[in-house]
Amino acid sequence: MRRTALVTLKHLALTLVFAPALVLAGCDGGGDTGGGDCANGDAPSFTSIDWSSCTHCHSSSAADRQAAPVDLNYDDYNSASAKGTRTAERVMDGTMPPTTSDGPALSAEAEAQIIDWSQCGTPQ
Ligand code: HEC
């Protein structure tokens, strides 16, 4: 709940920053998607995201996968992008990383980036 609120706040802040610019540019901003960030060139690339809170388990070189599915690795673009939508869903509903994880915590910045990455078409 709190994480979702933070992301919503970020999007609200971005909207407040960019909406006047869109008006000035003669664009009404009446977009067809909620992905204003993507249109503004704000889509984070796969390689720019800190995936450490995920690769603790979801990595081809993880010391202990802790039952993470073998076909999902966040050190592998093809594997991660194939599950792009699911990735954002699990981060948004707060079930990934699991609360039992003894790996690095997911920062608010990485969380927002992962969601944007998924919603902006998983850029490499
Ligand atoms: C402590 C180990 C661990 C960490 C850390 C972890 N996961 Fe997982 N993940 C699992 C396990 C175990 C499953 C399978 C059980 C389940 O779906 O809950 C799973 C399943 C998933 C699935 C579902 C795959 C499918 O085929 O539907 C996604 C998506 C996912 N994780 C994303 C992430 C992301 C993104 C992160 C980092 C923000 C992350 N996980 C961090 C252990 C982990």
PDB file of C-alpha atoms and ligand atoms in Angstrom:
ATOM      1  CA  MET A   1       0.000   0.000   0.000  1.00  0.00           C
ATOM      2  CA  ARG A   2       2.689   2.446   1.046  1.00  0.00           C
ATOM      3  CA  ARG A   3       4.898   1.560  -1.928  1.00  0.00           C
ATOM      4  CA  THR A   4       2.024   2.070  -4.342  1.00  0.00           C
ATOM      5  CA  ALA A   5       1.327   5.441  -2.740  1.00  0.00           C
ATOM      6  CA  LEU A   6       4.955   6.465  -3.220  1.00  0.00           C
ATOM      7  CA  VAL A   7       4.922   5.523  -6.884  1.00  0.00           C
ATOM      8  CA  THR A   8       1.626   7.326  -7.354  1.00  0.00           C
ATOM      9  CA  LEU A   9       3.165  10.390  -5.699  1.00  0.00           C
ATOM     10  CA  LYS A  10       6.120  10.201  -8.064  1.00  0.00           C
ATOM     11  CA  HIS A  11       3.811  10.069 -11.062  1.00  0.00           C
ATOM     12  CA  LEU A  12       1.781  12.949  -9.678  1.00  0.00           C
ATOM     13  CA  ALA A  13       4.963  14.972  -9.212  1.00  0.00           C
ATOM     14  CA  LEU A  14       6.047  14.218 -12.782  1.00  0.00           C
ATOM     15  CA  THR A  15       2.630  15.190 -14.071  1.00  0.00           C
ATOM     16  CA  LEU A  16       2.840  18.512 -12.237  1.00  0.00           C
ATOM     17  CA  VAL A  17       6.294  19.126 -13.682  1.00  0.00           C
ATOM     18  CA  PHE A  18       5.489  18.140 -17.247  1.00  0.00           C
ATOM     19  CA  ALA A  19       1.862  19.206 -17.665  1.00  0.00           C
ATOM     20  CA  PRO A  20       2.690  22.939 -18.070  1.00  0.00           C
ATOM     21  CA  ALA A  21       5.384  22.042 -20.612  1.00  0.00           C
ATOM     22  CA  LEU A  22       2.865  20.017 -22.603  1.00  0.00           C
ATOM     23  CA  VAL A  23       0.418  22.915 -22.595  1.00  0.00           C
ATOM     24  CA  LEU A  24       3.155  25.291 -23.747  1.00  0.00           C
ATOM     25  CA  ALA A  25       4.081  22.848 -26.499  1.00  0.00           C
ATOM     26  CA  GLY A  26       0.503  22.933 -27.727  1.00  0.00           C
ATOM     27  CA  CYS A  27      -0.188  19.352 -26.679  1.00  0.00           C
ATOM     28  CA  ASP A  28      -3.202  18.752 -24.505  1.00  0.00           C
ATOM     29  CA  GLY A  29      -1.572  15.754 -22.894  1.00  0.00           C
ATOM     30  CA  GLY A  30      -4.762  13.775 -23.323  1.00  0.00           C
ATOM     31  CA  GLY A  31      -2.735  10.634 -23.826  1.00  0.00           C
ATOM     32  CA  ASP A  32      -3.985   7.181 -24.640  1.00  0.00           C
ATOM     33  CA  THR A  33      -1.984   5.513 -21.893  1.00  0.00           C
ATOM     34  CA  GLY A  34      -0.914   6.279 -18.357  1.00  0.00           C
ATOM     35  CA  GLY A  35       2.700   6.157 -19.451  1.00  0.00           C
ATOM     36  CA  GLY A  36       3.539   9.846 -19.561  1.00  0.00           C
ATOM     37  CA  ASP A  37       7.023   9.025 -18.301  1.00  0.00           C
ATOM     38  CA  CYS A  38       7.776   6.940 -21.385  1.00  0.00           C
ATOM     39  CA  ALA A  39       6.714   9.682 -23.768  1.00  0.00           C
ATOM     40  CA  ASN A  40       8.976  12.088 -21.919  1.00  0.00           C
ATOM     41  CA  GLY A  41      11.997   9.910 -22.554  1.00  0.00           C
ATOM     42  CA  ASP A  42      12.010   8.901 -18.909  1.00  0.00           C
ATOM     43  CA  ALA A  43      12.020   5.140 -19.502  1.00  0.00           C
ATOM     44  CA  PRO A  44      14.851   3.495 -17.576  1.00  0.00           C
ATOM     45  CA  SER A  45      16.865   0.927 -19.516  1.00  0.00           C
ATOM     46  CA  PHE A  46      17.339  -2.614 -18.193  1.00  0.00           C
ATOM     47  CA  THR A  47      21.047  -2.033 -17.660  1.00  0.00           C
ATOM     48  CA  SER A  48      20.510   1.184 -15.681  1.00  0.00           C
ATOM     49  CA  ILE A  49      18.358  -0.492 -13.013  1.00  0.00           C
ATOM     50  CA  ASP A  50      19.747  -1.819  -9.741  1.00  0.00           C
ATOM     51  CA  TRP A  51      18.370  -5.380  -9.755  1.00  0.00           C
ATOM     52  CA  SER A  52      20.409  -6.525  -6.732  1.00  0.00           C
ATOM     53  CA  SER A  53      17.352  -7.131  -4.544  1.00  0.00           C
ATOM     54  CA  CYS A  54      16.111  -9.574  -7.223  1.00  0.00           C
ATOM     55  CA  THR A  55      19.347 -11.204  -8.425  1.00  0.00           C
ATOM     56  CA  HIS A  56      19.960 -12.333  -4.854  1.00  0.00           C
ATOM     57  CA  CYS A  57      17.696 -15.251  -5.902  1.00  0.00           C
ATOM     58  CA  HIS A  58      16.827 -14.663  -9.595  1.00  0.00           C
ATOM     59  CA  SER A  59      20.294 -14.944 -11.132  1.00  0.00           C
ATOM     60  CA  SER A  60      22.120 -17.594 -13.109  1.00  0.00           C
ATOM     61  CA  SER A  61      24.978 -17.170 -10.628  1.00  0.00           C
ATOM     62  CA  ALA A  62      22.967 -16.909  -7.380  1.00  0.00           C
ATOM     63  CA  ALA A  63      24.635 -18.830  -4.583  1.00  0.00           C
ATOM     64  CA  ASP A  64      21.206 -19.952  -3.387  1.00  0.00           C
ATOM     65  CA  ARG A  65      18.122 -19.379  -5.578  1.00  0.00           C
ATOM     66  CA  GLN A  66      15.817 -20.090  -2.624  1.00  0.00           C
ATOM     67  CA  ALA A  67      13.336 -21.785  -4.984  1.00  0.00           C
ATOM     68  CA  ALA A  68      13.163 -18.878  -7.451  1.00  0.00           C
ATOM     69  CA  PRO A  69      11.968 -20.248 -10.840  1.00  0.00           C
ATOM     70  CA  VAL A  70      14.964 -21.361 -12.927  1.00  0.00           C
ATOM     71  CA  ASP A  71      13.679 -19.600 -16.049  1.00  0.00           C
ATOM     72  CA  LEU A  72      13.569 -16.115 -14.472  1.00  0.00           C
ATOM     73  CA  ASN A  73      16.859 -14.276 -14.063  1.00  0.00           C
ATOM     74  CA  TYR A  74      17.354 -10.535 -13.710  1.00  0.00           C
ATOM     75  CA  ASP A  75      20.957 -10.706 -14.904  1.00  0.00           C
ATOM     76  CA  ASP A  76      19.568 -11.782 -18.288  1.00  0.00           C
ATOM     77  CA  TYR A  77      17.620  -9.238 -20.377  1.00  0.00           C
ATOM     78  CA  ASN A  78      15.717 -11.815 -22.446  1.00  0.00           C
ATOM     79  CA  SER A  79      14.584 -13.711 -19.384  1.00  0.00           C
ATOM     80  CA  ALA A  80      13.563 -10.552 -17.509  1.00  0.00           C
ATOM     81  CA  SER A  81      11.777  -8.888 -20.423  1.00  0.00           C
ATOM     82  CA  ALA A  82       9.783 -12.055 -21.155  1.00  0.00           C
ATOM     83  CA  LYS A  83       8.281 -11.541 -17.677  1.00  0.00           C
ATOM     84  CA  GLY A  84       8.157  -7.758 -17.792  1.00  0.00           C
ATOM     85  CA  THR A  85       4.488  -7.400 -16.908  1.00  0.00           C
ATOM     86  CA  ARG A  86       4.609  -9.980 -14.116  1.00  0.00           C
ATOM     87  CA  THR A  87       7.726  -8.292 -12.760  1.00  0.00           C
ATOM     88  CA  ALA A  88       5.923  -4.973 -12.253  1.00  0.00           C
ATOM     89  CA  GLU A  89       2.858  -6.705 -10.823  1.00  0.00           C
ATOM     90  CA  ARG A  90       4.869  -8.587  -8.193  1.00  0.00           C
ATOM     91  CA  VAL A  91       6.776  -5.463  -7.211  1.00  0.00           C
ATOM     92  CA  MET A  92       3.603  -3.359  -7.014  1.00  0.00           C
ATOM     93  CA  ASP A  93       1.692  -5.906  -4.935  1.00  0.00           C
ATOM     94  CA  GLY A  94       4.661  -6.080  -2.571  1.00  0.00           C
ATOM     95  CA  THR A  95       5.264  -9.840  -2.930  1.00  0.00           C
ATOM     96  CA  MET A  96       8.724  -9.441  -4.573  1.00  0.00           C
ATOM     97  CA  PRO A  97      11.254  -9.394  -3.105  1.00  0.00           C
ATOM     98  CA  PRO A  98       9.708 -11.728  -0.505  1.00  0.00           C
ATOM     99  CA  THR A  99       9.584 -10.297   3.015  1.00  0.00           C
ATOM    100  CA  THR A 100      11.675 -13.316   4.043  1.00  0.00           C
ATOM    101  CA  SER A 101      14.541 -12.341   1.705  1.00  0.00           C
ATOM    102  CA  ASP A 102      17.907 -11.976   3.399  1.00  0.00           C
ATOM    103  CA  GLY A 103      19.240 -10.074   0.373  1.00  0.00           C
ATOM    104  CA  PRO A 104      19.427  -6.333  -0.331  1.00  0.00           C
ATOM    105  CA  ALA A 105      16.187  -4.406   0.205  1.00  0.00           C
ATOM    106  CA  LEU A 106      14.383  -2.927  -2.795  1.00  0.00           C
ATOM    107  CA  SER A 107      14.974   0.837  -2.774  1.00  0.00           C
ATOM    108  CA  ALA A 108      12.123   3.186  -3.611  1.00  0.00           C
ATOM    109  CA  GLU A 109      14.131   4.359  -6.632  1.00  0.00           C
ATOM    110  CA  ALA A 110      14.694   0.840  -7.979  1.00  0.00           C
ATOM    111  CA  GLU A 111      11.043  -0.002  -7.403  1.00  0.00           C
ATOM    112  CA  ALA A 112       9.854   3.014  -9.395  1.00  0.00           C
ATOM    113  CA  GLN A 113      12.371   2.250 -12.149  1.00  0.00           C
ATOM    114  CA  ILE A 114      11.302  -1.390 -12.423  1.00  0.00           C
ATOM    115  CA  ILE A 115       7.650  -0.372 -12.775  1.00  0.00           C
ATOM    116  CA  ASP A 116       8.467   2.297 -15.366  1.00  0.00           C
ATOM    117  CA  TRP A 117      10.737  -0.149 -17.224  1.00  0.00           C
ATOM    118  CA  SER A 118       7.892  -2.646 -17.485  1.00  0.00           C
ATOM    119  CA  GLN A 119       5.248  -0.080 -18.404  1.00  0.00           C
ATOM    120  CA  CYS A 120       7.517   1.558 -21.003  1.00  0.00           C
ATOM    121  CA  GLY A 121       8.022  -1.674 -22.959  1.00  0.00           C
ATOM    122  CA  THR A 122      11.101  -3.129 -21.183  1.00  0.00           C
ATOM    123  CA  PRO A 123      13.827  -1.124 -22.995  1.00  0.00           C
ATOM    124  CA  GLN A 124      17.183  -2.896 -23.091  1.00  0.00           C
TER     125      GLN A 124
HETATM  126  C1  HEC B   1      14.500 -14.578  -1.486  1.00  0.00           C
HETATM  127  C2  HEC B   1      14.488 -14.988  -2.895  1.00  0.00           C
HETATM  128  C3  HEC B   1      13.808 -14.067  -3.882  1.00  0.00           C
HETATM  129  C4  HEC B   1      14.070 -12.734  -4.136  1.00  0.00           C
HETATM  130  C5  HEC B   1      15.106 -11.858  -3.456  1.00  0.00           C
HETATM  131  C6  HEC B   1      13.179 -12.336  -5.211  1.00  0.00           C
HETATM  132  N1  HEC B   1      12.393 -13.377  -5.608  1.00  0.00           N
HETATM  133 FE1  HEC B   1      11.004 -13.400  -7.096  1.00  0.00          FE
HETATM  134  N2  HEC B   1      10.527 -15.343  -6.672  1.00  0.00           N
HETATM  135  C7  HEC B   1      11.104 -16.103  -5.663  1.00  0.00           C
HETATM  136  C8  HEC B   1      10.394 -17.375  -5.554  1.00  0.00           C
HETATM  137  C9  HEC B   1      10.701 -18.492  -4.564  1.00  0.00           C
HETATM  138  C10 HEC B   1       9.372 -17.369  -6.546  1.00  0.00           C
HETATM  139  C11 HEC B   1       8.342 -18.466  -6.862  1.00  0.00           C
HETATM  140  C12 HEC B   1       7.175 -18.400  -5.875  1.00  0.00           C
HETATM  141  C13 HEC B   1       6.284 -17.220  -6.116  1.00  0.00           C
HETATM  142  O1  HEC B   1       5.898 -16.946  -7.259  1.00  0.00           O
HETATM  143  O2  HEC B   1       6.005 -16.505  -5.132  1.00  0.00           O
HETATM  144  C14 HEC B   1       9.504 -16.066  -7.229  1.00  0.00           C
HETATM  145  C15 HEC B   1       8.706 -15.672  -8.278  1.00  0.00           C
HETATM  146  C16 HEC B   1       8.806 -14.466  -8.937  1.00  0.00           C
HETATM  147  C17 HEC B   1       8.000 -14.083 -10.072  1.00  0.00           C
HETATM  148  C18 HEC B   1       6.903 -14.919 -10.724  1.00  0.00           C
HETATM  149  C19 HEC B   1       7.449 -15.659 -11.917  1.00  0.00           C
HETATM  150  C20 HEC B   1       6.356 -16.259 -12.744  1.00  0.00           C
HETATM  151  O3  HEC B   1       6.695 -17.093 -13.602  1.00  0.00           O
HETATM  152  O4  HEC B   1       5.176 -15.895 -12.583  1.00  0.00           O
HETATM  153  C21 HEC B   1       8.391 -12.836 -10.436  1.00  0.00           C
HETATM  154  C22 HEC B   1       7.861 -12.003 -11.595  1.00  0.00           C
HETATM  155  C23 HEC B   1       9.432 -12.422  -9.508  1.00  0.00           C
HETATM  156  N3  HEC B   1       9.657 -13.439  -8.618  1.00  0.00           N
HETATM  157  C24 HEC B   1      10.065 -11.203  -9.545  1.00  0.00           C
HETATM  158  C25 HEC B   1      10.999 -10.772  -8.599  1.00  0.00           C
HETATM  159  C26 HEC B   1      11.566  -9.438  -8.585  1.00  0.00           C
HETATM  160  C27 HEC B   1      11.243  -8.370  -9.612  1.00  0.00           C
HETATM  161  C28 HEC B   1      12.415  -9.384  -7.520  1.00  0.00           C
HETATM  162  C29 HEC B   1      13.182  -8.181  -7.027  1.00  0.00           C
HETATM  163  C30 HEC B   1      12.449  -6.943  -6.866  1.00  0.00           C
HETATM  164  C31 HEC B   1      12.374 -10.691  -6.872  1.00  0.00           C
HETATM  165  N4  HEC B   1      11.499 -11.492  -7.554  1.00  0.00           N
HETATM  166  C32 HEC B   1      13.127 -11.046  -5.755  1.00  0.00           C
HETATM  167  C33 HEC B   1      12.170 -15.735  -4.867  1.00  0.00           C
HETATM  168  C34 HEC B   1      12.728 -14.464  -4.807  1.00  0.00           C
END
